[in-house]
Short mmCIF file of C-alpha atoms in Angstrom, two decimals:
data_model
loop_
_atom_site.label_atom_id
_atom_site.label_comp_id
_atom_site.label_asym_id
_atom_site.label_seq_id
_atom_site.Cartn_x
_atom_site.Cartn_y
_atom_site.Cartn_z
CA LEU A 1 -50.25 -186.42 -8.61
CA GLY A 2 -48.42 -183.23 -7.70
CA GLN A 3 -44.91 -184.53 -7.10
CA MET A 4 -42.97 -187.76 -7.18
CA HIS A 5 -39.59 -188.37 -5.60
CA LEU A 6 -37.51 -191.44 -6.43
CA SER A 7 -34.25 -192.63 -4.92
CA THR A 8 -32.05 -195.67 -5.37
CA ARG A 9 -28.94 -197.06 -3.75
CA ALA A 10 -26.46 -199.59 -5.16
CA TRP A 11 -28.91 -200.72 -7.85
CA ASP A 12 -27.51 -203.60 -9.92
CA PHE A 13 -29.20 -203.95 -13.33
CA SER A 14 -27.94 -207.53 -13.76
CA THR A 15 -30.18 -208.77 -10.92
CA PHE A 16 -33.13 -208.44 -13.33
CA SER A 17 -31.46 -210.32 -16.21
CA ALA A 18 -28.09 -211.91 -16.84
CA SER A 19 -27.98 -210.08 -20.18
CA LEU A 20 -28.01 -206.66 -18.47
CA PRO A 21 -24.78 -204.98 -17.34
CA ARG A 22 -23.51 -205.10 -13.77
CA THR A 23 -23.98 -201.71 -12.09
CA ARG A 24 -24.01 -200.00 -8.71
CA VAL A 25 -26.31 -197.05 -9.31
CA SER A 26 -27.27 -194.57 -6.60
CA GLY A 27 -29.07 -191.27 -6.86
CA GLN A 28 -32.33 -189.35 -6.91
CA ALA A 29 -34.98 -188.20 -9.36
CA TRP A 30 -37.80 -185.68 -8.88
CA ILE A 31 -40.86 -185.10 -11.08
CA GLY A 32 -43.54 -182.52 -10.35
CA ARG A 33 -44.52 -178.83 -10.32
CA ARG A 34 -43.92 -176.20 -7.69
CA ASP A 35 -47.49 -174.85 -7.88
CA ARG A 36 -50.52 -174.92 -10.18
CA LEU A 37 -49.10 -172.23 -12.44
CA SER A 38 -45.60 -173.70 -12.74
CA PRO A 39 -44.53 -176.00 -15.56
CA MET A 40 -43.90 -179.68 -15.00
CA GLU A 41 -40.26 -180.34 -14.21
CA ALA A 42 -38.03 -183.39 -14.00
CA ARG A 43 -34.57 -183.63 -12.48
CA ALA A 44 -32.33 -186.63 -12.05
CA GLU A 45 -28.81 -187.25 -10.84
CA LEU A 46 -27.47 -190.80 -10.81
CA VAL A 47 -23.99 -192.12 -10.07
CA ASN A 48 -22.70 -195.55 -11.08
CA ASP A 49 -19.91 -196.65 -8.72
CA ALA A 50 -19.25 -199.83 -10.75
CA ALA A 51 -18.70 -198.25 -14.17
CA ALA A 52 -16.95 -200.71 -16.52
CA ARG A 53 -16.56 -201.51 -20.22
CA TRP A 54 -19.28 -203.23 -22.27
CA ASP A 55 -16.99 -206.19 -23.03
CA GLN A 56 -16.66 -206.70 -19.24
CA GLN A 57 -20.48 -206.84 -19.01
CA GLY A 58 -20.42 -203.41 -17.41
CA LEU A 59 -22.01 -200.04 -18.10
CA PRO A 60 -19.36 -197.45 -19.14
CA LEU A 61 -21.33 -194.61 -17.52
CA SER A 62 -20.17 -192.93 -14.30
CA ARG A 63 -22.73 -190.13 -13.87
CA LEU A 64 -25.99 -188.91 -15.38
CA LEU A 65 -27.56 -185.45 -15.03
CA LEU A 66 -30.95 -184.64 -16.57
CA GLN A 67 -33.24 -181.60 -16.37
CA ALA A 68 -36.44 -181.16 -18.38
CA LYS A 69 -39.58 -178.99 -18.39
CA SER A 70 -43.04 -179.26 -19.92
CA ALA A 71 -45.70 -176.54 -19.99
CA SER A 72 -48.46 -179.15 -20.27
CA MET A 73 -49.52 -181.91 -17.89
CA ALA A 74 -50.15 -184.00 -21.01
CA LEU A 75 -46.41 -183.88 -21.76
CA ASP A 76 -47.08 -183.33 -25.47
CA THR A 77 -44.02 -181.06 -25.50
CA LEU A 78 -40.90 -181.44 -23.41
CA ASP A 79 -37.78 -179.27 -23.32
CA ILE A 80 -34.65 -181.16 -22.26
CA LYS A 81 -32.60 -178.39 -20.69
CA THR A 82 -29.67 -180.54 -19.59
CA PHE A 83 -28.49 -183.89 -20.86
CA ASP A 84 -25.08 -184.76 -19.45
CA LEU A 85 -23.42 -188.20 -19.34
CA THR A 86 -19.97 -188.65 -17.80
CA LEU A 87 -18.51 -191.77 -19.40
CA THR A 88 -15.61 -193.91 -18.20
CA SER A 89 -13.59 -191.79 -20.62
CA GLY A 90 -15.06 -188.60 -21.99
CA ARG A 91 -18.38 -186.82 -21.84
CA TRP A 92 -21.61 -186.73 -23.85
CA SER A 93 -23.86 -183.72 -23.26
CA GLY A 94 -26.50 -181.61 -24.96
CA THR A 95 -30.11 -180.45 -25.09
CA GLY A 96 -33.26 -181.72 -26.74
CA LYS A 97 -36.97 -181.40 -27.35
CA TRP A 98 -39.96 -183.75 -27.48
CA SER A 99 -42.74 -182.36 -29.67
CA GLU A 100 -45.54 -183.88 -31.76
CA ARG A 101 -44.41 -187.37 -30.76
CA ALA A 102 -40.91 -186.75 -32.15
CA LEU A 103 -37.62 -186.41 -30.28
CA GLN A 104 -34.71 -184.16 -31.27
CA LEU A 105 -31.37 -184.29 -29.43
CA ASP A 106 -28.51 -181.87 -30.18
CA THR A 107 -25.48 -183.22 -28.39
CA ARG A 108 -21.69 -183.12 -28.35
CA LEU A 109 -18.99 -185.67 -27.60
CA GLN A 110 -15.94 -184.44 -25.69
CA GLU A 111 -12.70 -186.45 -25.61
CA VAL A 112 -14.51 -189.78 -25.82
CA ARG A 113 -12.23 -192.85 -26.04
CA PRO A 114 -14.28 -195.66 -27.65
CA GLN A 115 -11.80 -198.34 -26.52
CA ALA A 116 -12.33 -197.28 -22.90
CA LEU A 117 -16.05 -198.03 -23.41
CA ASP A 118 -15.45 -201.37 -25.15
CA ARG A 119 -12.05 -202.99 -25.70
CA ARG A 120 -13.11 -204.06 -29.20
CA ALA A 121 -13.63 -200.43 -30.28
CA PRO A 122 -10.97 -198.18 -31.88
CA ALA A 123 -8.12 -196.73 -29.80
CA MET A 124 -8.71 -193.01 -30.44
CA ARG A 125 -10.16 -189.88 -28.88
CA LEU A 126 -13.11 -188.22 -30.61
CA SER A 127 -14.92 -184.91 -30.14
CA GLY A 128 -17.63 -183.14 -32.08
CA PRO A 129 -21.38 -182.67 -32.62
CA LEU A 130 -23.84 -185.55 -32.79
CA SER A 131 -27.51 -184.97 -33.53
CA LEU A 132 -30.17 -187.65 -33.06
CA GLN A 133 -33.82 -187.64 -34.04
CA TRP A 134 -36.59 -190.16 -33.44
CA ARG A 135 -39.79 -189.95 -35.45
CA PRO A 136 -42.95 -192.06 -35.07
CA GLY A 137 -44.31 -194.32 -37.77
CA ALA A 138 -46.92 -193.03 -40.22
CA THR A 139 -49.65 -194.85 -42.18
CA SER A 140 -52.31 -192.21 -42.82
CA GLN A 141 -50.78 -190.68 -45.94
CA GLY A 142 -48.69 -192.32 -48.64
CA PRO A 143 -46.69 -195.51 -48.15
CA GLU A 144 -46.30 -196.95 -44.68
CA LYS A 145 -43.29 -195.66 -42.76
CA ALA A 146 -41.86 -197.34 -39.69
CA ALA A 147 -40.66 -195.44 -36.64
CA ALA A 148 -37.02 -194.51 -37.23
CA TRP A 149 -33.89 -193.02 -35.71
CA THR A 150 -31.79 -190.63 -37.78
CA TRP A 151 -28.36 -189.33 -36.92
CA LYS A 152 -25.65 -186.96 -38.13
CA SER A 153 -22.17 -186.45 -36.73
CA GLU A 154 -18.93 -184.62 -37.52
CA LEU A 155 -16.22 -185.99 -35.24
CA GLU A 156 -12.49 -185.35 -35.10
CA GLY A 157 -9.68 -186.59 -32.90
CA ARG A 158 -6.42 -188.54 -32.71
CA PHE A 159 -5.23 -192.10 -32.29
CA ASP A 160 -4.11 -192.99 -28.78
CA ASP A 161 -0.65 -194.16 -29.79
CA SER A 162 0.20 -191.41 -32.28
CA ALA A 163 -0.43 -187.80 -33.19
CA GLN A 164 -2.25 -188.89 -36.37
CA VAL A 165 -5.43 -186.84 -36.81
CA VAL A 166 -8.63 -188.77 -37.56
CA SER A 167 -12.04 -187.59 -38.73
CA LEU A 168 -15.37 -189.38 -38.93
CA SER A 169 -18.50 -188.02 -40.62
CA THR A 170 -21.70 -190.06 -40.66
CA GLN A 171 -25.33 -189.49 -41.55
CA GLY A 172 -28.07 -192.09 -41.76
CA GLU A 173 -31.33 -193.67 -40.66
CA VAL A 174 -32.30 -196.98 -39.09
CA SER A 175 -35.72 -198.57 -38.58
CA SER A 176 -37.39 -201.98 -38.53
CA GLN A 177 -37.58 -201.73 -42.34
CA GLY A 178 -33.86 -201.34 -42.88
CA LEU A 179 -30.75 -199.20 -42.67
CA GLU A 180 -29.58 -196.29 -44.79
CA ILE A 181 -26.12 -194.77 -44.44
CA GLN A 182 -26.27 -191.66 -46.57
CA ARG A 183 -22.66 -190.86 -45.81
CA LEU A 184 -19.82 -192.53 -43.95
CA PHE A 185 -16.46 -190.85 -44.40
CA ALA A 186 -13.48 -191.86 -42.29
CA ALA A 187 -10.00 -190.43 -42.76
CA SER A 188 -6.63 -190.70 -41.12
CA GLY A 189 -3.78 -189.02 -42.96
CA SER A 190 -3.93 -190.17 -46.58
CA ALA A 191 -6.06 -193.23 -45.74
CA THR A 192 -9.78 -192.74 -46.44
CA ALA A 193 -13.05 -194.65 -46.65
CA ASP A 194 -16.12 -193.16 -48.33
CA VAL A 195 -19.21 -195.40 -48.17
CA LYS A 196 -22.92 -195.21 -48.95
CA LEU A 197 -25.24 -198.09 -48.07
CA ARG A 198 -28.94 -198.82 -48.18
CA VAL A 199 -30.43 -202.10 -46.90
CA ARG A 200 -34.15 -202.77 -46.74
CA ARG A 201 -36.36 -205.80 -46.25
CA GLU A 202 -38.87 -206.57 -48.98
CA LYS A 203 -42.20 -208.39 -48.66
CA SER A 204 -40.69 -211.17 -50.79
CA LYS A 205 -38.59 -212.11 -47.72
CA ARG A 206 -35.37 -210.93 -49.32
CA TRP A 207 -32.95 -208.20 -48.37
CA LEU A 208 -32.16 -205.54 -50.97
CA ALA A 209 -28.75 -203.90 -50.57
CA GLN A 210 -27.36 -201.00 -52.55
CA SER A 211 -23.89 -199.67 -51.91
CA GLU A 212 -21.16 -197.62 -53.50
CA GLY A 213 -17.88 -196.31 -52.23
CA HIS A 214 -14.13 -196.46 -52.29
CA LEU A 215 -11.24 -197.23 -49.96
CA SER A 216 -7.75 -195.77 -50.24
CA GLY A 217 -4.93 -197.12 -48.08
CA PHE A 218 -7.60 -197.98 -45.50
CA ASP A 219 -6.86 -200.13 -42.42
CA PRO A 220 -10.22 -201.49 -41.15
CA ALA A 221 -8.64 -202.82 -37.94
CA ALA A 222 -7.75 -199.27 -36.89
CA TRP A 223 -11.48 -198.47 -36.81
CA TYR A 224 -12.69 -201.86 -35.59
CA PRO A 225 -9.84 -203.72 -33.81
CA GLY A 226 -12.10 -206.54 -32.60
CA PRO A 227 -11.21 -208.84 -29.69
CA GLU A 228 -7.68 -208.73 -28.32
CA GLY A 229 -5.13 -211.26 -29.57
CA THR A 230 -6.99 -212.04 -32.81
CA PRO A 231 -5.32 -212.20 -36.26
CA TRP A 232 -7.73 -209.49 -37.40
CA ARG A 233 -6.30 -207.02 -34.89
CA LYS A 234 -2.72 -208.02 -35.75
CA GLY A 235 -3.16 -207.40 -39.51
CA PRO A 236 -1.55 -205.87 -41.40
CA HIS A 237 -4.37 -204.53 -43.58
CA ARG A 238 -4.25 -201.97 -46.38
CA LEU A 239 -7.28 -201.85 -48.65
CA ASN A 240 -7.65 -200.02 -51.96
CA ALA A 241 -10.97 -200.70 -53.65
CA ARG A 242 -13.94 -199.22 -55.45
CA TRP A 243 -17.43 -200.70 -55.83
CA GLN A 244 -21.01 -200.13 -56.92
CA LEU A 245 -23.47 -202.89 -56.02
CA ASP A 246 -27.22 -203.53 -56.23
CA LEU A 247 -27.88 -206.97 -54.69
CA SER A 248 -30.69 -209.10 -53.32
CA ALA A 249 -30.30 -211.98 -50.82
CA PRO A 250 -32.61 -214.16 -48.68
CA VAL A 251 -33.56 -212.85 -45.25
CA SER A 252 -32.84 -216.18 -43.54
CA THR A 253 -29.12 -217.04 -43.75
CA ALA A 254 -28.45 -218.80 -40.41
CA GLU A 255 -28.74 -222.34 -41.81
CA ARG A 256 -27.15 -221.71 -45.22
CA ALA A 257 -23.67 -222.93 -46.09
CA LEU A 258 -21.34 -220.37 -47.63
CA PRO A 259 -21.62 -221.77 -51.23
CA GLU A 260 -25.42 -221.86 -50.98
CA TRP A 261 -25.49 -218.25 -49.79
CA PHE A 262 -23.40 -217.09 -52.76
CA GLN A 263 -25.71 -218.94 -55.16
CA SER A 264 -28.72 -217.13 -53.65
CA LEU A 265 -27.37 -213.66 -54.55
CA GLN A 266 -29.11 -211.75 -57.31
CA GLY A 267 -28.32 -208.37 -58.81
CA GLU A 268 -25.67 -206.39 -60.58
CA GLY A 269 -22.56 -204.43 -59.77
CA ARG A 270 -18.80 -204.34 -59.84
CA LEU A 271 -15.95 -204.58 -57.38
CA GLU A 272 -12.43 -203.46 -58.27
CA VAL A 273 -9.65 -204.23 -55.80
CA GLN A 274 -6.40 -202.42 -56.51
CA PRO A 275 -3.17 -203.79 -54.94
CA SER A 276 -4.10 -204.35 -51.26
CA GLN A 277 -3.31 -206.42 -48.19
CA LEU A 278 -5.66 -208.31 -45.87
CA ALA A 279 -4.10 -210.03 -42.85
CA GLY A 280 -0.76 -209.62 -44.61
CA VAL A 281 -1.98 -211.40 -47.77
CA ASP A 282 -1.61 -209.54 -51.07
CA LEU A 283 -4.93 -209.00 -52.88
CA GLN A 284 -5.89 -207.71 -56.31
CA GLY A 285 -8.72 -208.39 -58.72
CA SER A 286 -12.18 -207.61 -60.01
CA VAL A 287 -15.67 -209.10 -59.90
CA ARG A 288 -18.57 -208.07 -62.12
CA MET A 289 -22.17 -209.17 -61.78
CA GLU A 290 -24.93 -208.62 -64.34
CA ARG A 291 -28.66 -209.30 -64.35
CA GLU A 292 -30.42 -210.34 -67.54
CA ALA A 293 -33.22 -207.89 -68.33
CA ALA A 294 -35.57 -210.55 -69.75
CA SER A 295 -35.22 -213.00 -66.86
CA ALA A 296 -34.18 -213.34 -63.24
CA ARG A 297 -30.84 -214.91 -64.15
CA SER A 298 -27.60 -213.37 -62.98
CA ARG A 299 -24.12 -213.66 -64.45
CA VAL A 300 -20.83 -213.19 -62.69
CA ARG A 301 -17.22 -212.91 -63.92
CA GLY A 302 -14.12 -212.56 -61.81
CA ASP A 303 -10.34 -212.49 -61.82
CA LEU A 304 -8.75 -212.67 -58.36
CA ARG A 305 -5.08 -212.73 -57.37
CA ILE A 306 -4.46 -213.69 -53.76
CA GLY A 307 -0.85 -214.05 -52.73
CA ARG A 308 0.91 -215.94 -55.54
CA ASN A 309 -2.33 -217.58 -56.69
CA ARG A 310 -4.85 -216.68 -59.37
CA LEU A 311 -8.49 -217.68 -59.86
CA GLU A 312 -10.51 -216.80 -62.96
CA PHE A 313 -14.19 -217.71 -63.03
CA GLU A 314 -17.43 -217.16 -64.92
CA GLY A 315 -20.88 -218.33 -63.92
CA SER A 316 -24.61 -217.88 -64.31
CA GLY A 317 -27.69 -218.91 -62.41
CA ASP A 318 -31.25 -218.21 -61.38
CA PRO A 319 -31.19 -217.47 -57.60
CA LEU A 320 -35.00 -217.57 -57.43
CA GLY A 321 -35.31 -220.87 -59.30
CA PRO A 322 -34.46 -224.49 -58.43
CA GLY A 323 -30.86 -224.12 -59.60
CA ASP A 324 -30.86 -226.91 -62.20
CA ALA A 325 -29.26 -224.61 -64.79
CA ASP A 326 -26.77 -222.93 -62.45
CA GLN A 327 -23.21 -223.30 -63.66
CA LEU A 328 -19.71 -222.11 -62.84
CA ARG A 329 -16.51 -222.46 -64.88
CA ALA A 330 -13.19 -221.69 -63.24
CA GLN A 331 -9.46 -221.94 -63.79
CA LEU A 332 -7.09 -222.07 -60.84
CA GLN A 333 -3.37 -221.43 -60.77
CA GLY A 334 -2.68 -222.06 -57.12
CA GLN A 335 1.06 -222.52 -56.94
CA ALA A 336 1.28 -221.35 -53.29
CA LEU A 337 -2.04 -221.93 -51.54
CA GLY A 338 -0.33 -221.60 -48.16
CA ASP A 339 -0.31 -217.84 -48.83
CA LEU A 340 -4.06 -217.91 -48.07
CA ALA A 341 -3.68 -219.45 -44.58
CA PRO A 342 -3.86 -216.15 -42.62
CA LEU A 343 -7.29 -215.46 -44.14
CA ALA A 344 -8.74 -218.60 -42.48
CA SER A 345 -8.28 -217.08 -39.03
CA ILE A 346 -10.19 -213.87 -39.78
CA HIS A 347 -13.62 -215.51 -39.48
CA PRO A 348 -14.61 -218.99 -38.18
CA GLU A 349 -16.73 -219.65 -41.29
CA LEU A 350 -13.62 -219.46 -43.48
CA ALA A 351 -11.61 -222.11 -41.59
CA ALA A 352 -13.25 -225.02 -43.45
CA TRP A 353 -12.77 -223.45 -46.91
CA VAL A 354 -9.40 -221.69 -46.97
CA PRO A 355 -6.33 -223.84 -47.83
CA ARG A 356 -3.57 -223.95 -45.23
CA GLN A 357 -0.81 -225.24 -47.47
CA GLY A 358 -0.03 -226.98 -50.75
CA SER A 359 -0.60 -226.20 -54.40
CA ALA A 360 -3.29 -226.88 -57.01
CA GLN A 361 -3.74 -226.19 -60.70
CA GLY A 362 -6.60 -227.03 -62.99
CA GLN A 363 -9.89 -226.10 -64.53
CA PHE A 364 -13.31 -227.29 -63.59
CA ARG A 365 -17.02 -226.87 -64.21
CA ILE A 366 -19.76 -227.10 -61.59
CA GLU A 367 -23.47 -227.38 -62.33
CA GLY A 368 -26.54 -227.36 -60.08
CA ARG A 369 -27.38 -225.96 -56.64
CA TRP A 370 -25.48 -226.74 -53.44
CA PRO A 371 -25.24 -229.41 -52.13
CA ALA A 372 -26.55 -231.37 -55.18
CA LEU A 373 -23.70 -230.45 -57.52
CA LYS A 374 -22.35 -232.07 -60.67
CA SER A 375 -18.68 -231.49 -61.36
CA SER A 376 -16.23 -232.05 -64.19
CA GLY A 377 -12.67 -231.01 -64.84
CA ASP A 378 -9.01 -231.85 -64.46
CA GLY A 379 -6.48 -230.74 -61.89
CA ARG A 380 -3.31 -231.51 -59.99
CA THR A 381 -2.62 -231.05 -56.30
CA LYS A 382 0.45 -231.36 -54.13
CA GLY A 383 0.49 -231.39 -50.31
CA LEU A 384 -2.93 -229.77 -50.19
CA GLN A 385 -4.62 -229.10 -46.83
CA ILE A 386 -8.11 -227.57 -46.61
CA GLY A 387 -9.78 -227.70 -43.20
CA PRO A 388 -9.64 -231.36 -42.05
CA LEU A 389 -8.88 -232.57 -45.60
CA SER A 390 -5.33 -233.52 -46.58
CA VAL A 391 -4.43 -234.54 -50.15
CA ASP A 392 -0.95 -235.75 -51.10
CA ARG A 393 0.43 -235.51 -54.60
CA LYS A 394 -2.46 -236.45 -56.93
CA SER A 395 -3.96 -236.04 -60.34
CA THR A 396 -7.71 -235.55 -60.00
CA ARG A 397 -10.40 -235.90 -62.61
CA LEU A 398 -13.87 -234.67 -61.69
CA ASN A 399 -16.80 -236.32 -63.39
CA SER A 400 -20.53 -236.03 -62.66
CA SER A 401 -21.16 -235.85 -58.90
CA HIS A 402 -18.13 -237.86 -57.74
CA VAL A 403 -14.37 -237.45 -57.67
CA SER A 404 -12.09 -240.09 -59.21
CA GLU A 405 -8.48 -239.99 -58.11
CA SER A 406 -5.27 -241.60 -59.37
CA ARG A 407 -2.24 -241.38 -57.10
CA MET A 408 0.84 -240.07 -58.87
CA PRO A 409 4.32 -241.41 -58.27
CA SER A 410 6.34 -239.31 -55.86
CA SER A 411 8.77 -238.40 -58.61
CA ALA A 412 6.05 -237.00 -60.87
#
């Protein structure tokens, strides 16, 4: 085949699948060689007249230009001379090379507004280099390696609604075996986030996650606003924290309740939260997790202050075992549980667990694995509301796997 010419007019991707974006793509592409001695060439120019944001089920791409050459008909090497995407806001361009079944792209972002591509993305303009590399999997030498994408970027810009300078540096790798973020550094003024993360799937059907980092005056909603009109976007958030974690969790989490998921964690690490705010709620505290060297048991200790409430706890368990010996001891001083209400709206999973109003004090002990729990302890509640549950003024004694209640007089 000497040459091939392709053309399209008003092509709508969504006609092939409802999950694909709506488009109106027109343009031409040419692949071939001028004569027997000329290299193989490819040229394409496509225009999308229905460019729109991802959250509108659109494709935020207005125009694509591509030029490439290959000296071999086998296409074992390919020089990408021009790679130019005009986005709904900004431009992404560069060059690249395909060689030895690996792809290298050296590109640059120019005045790209992420929120113009997807309304849930940050409202800022970013420019800078972005390099991408794809490498094939390998099994012939050493341990098996899956095909993977690696990336590195150094971006700078400003927020849309202020002159505040922002910078974003990232470097990492993603494959079917996991994700590794070797560096993620985001800064805006004095607010910074410095994160390292490694997640991989083991043959034991568990995820292994290692992470360390720190946050200083960081507002996560500025970098991920989320859907419009949500409490998460409204905030305010200001996080100051430091952590170092080495954890293991089951791969399948879709059918696990939140308490069961926490009981399945295994590992060691620490989390220190200095005075912070999340959705306007004051936060401070620490959590430490240890793993016994001679067994698979894990121990956890924590002291959390949320609003005007305090929770101290200590527990131990065997996440890989049946859970018969799992136990948790806790002391709650919840004089203003209504302070926690804004947290319930951050994520739907929290709505059934976060108190909306009332107070509670007491200490309790829980043994076993969710949902077959044995409980004991003493506590007092007043006007408590948690999800659909409402509890008036009561004195509660927990014993075994049931709750016995005695209503207190209103003057108590």
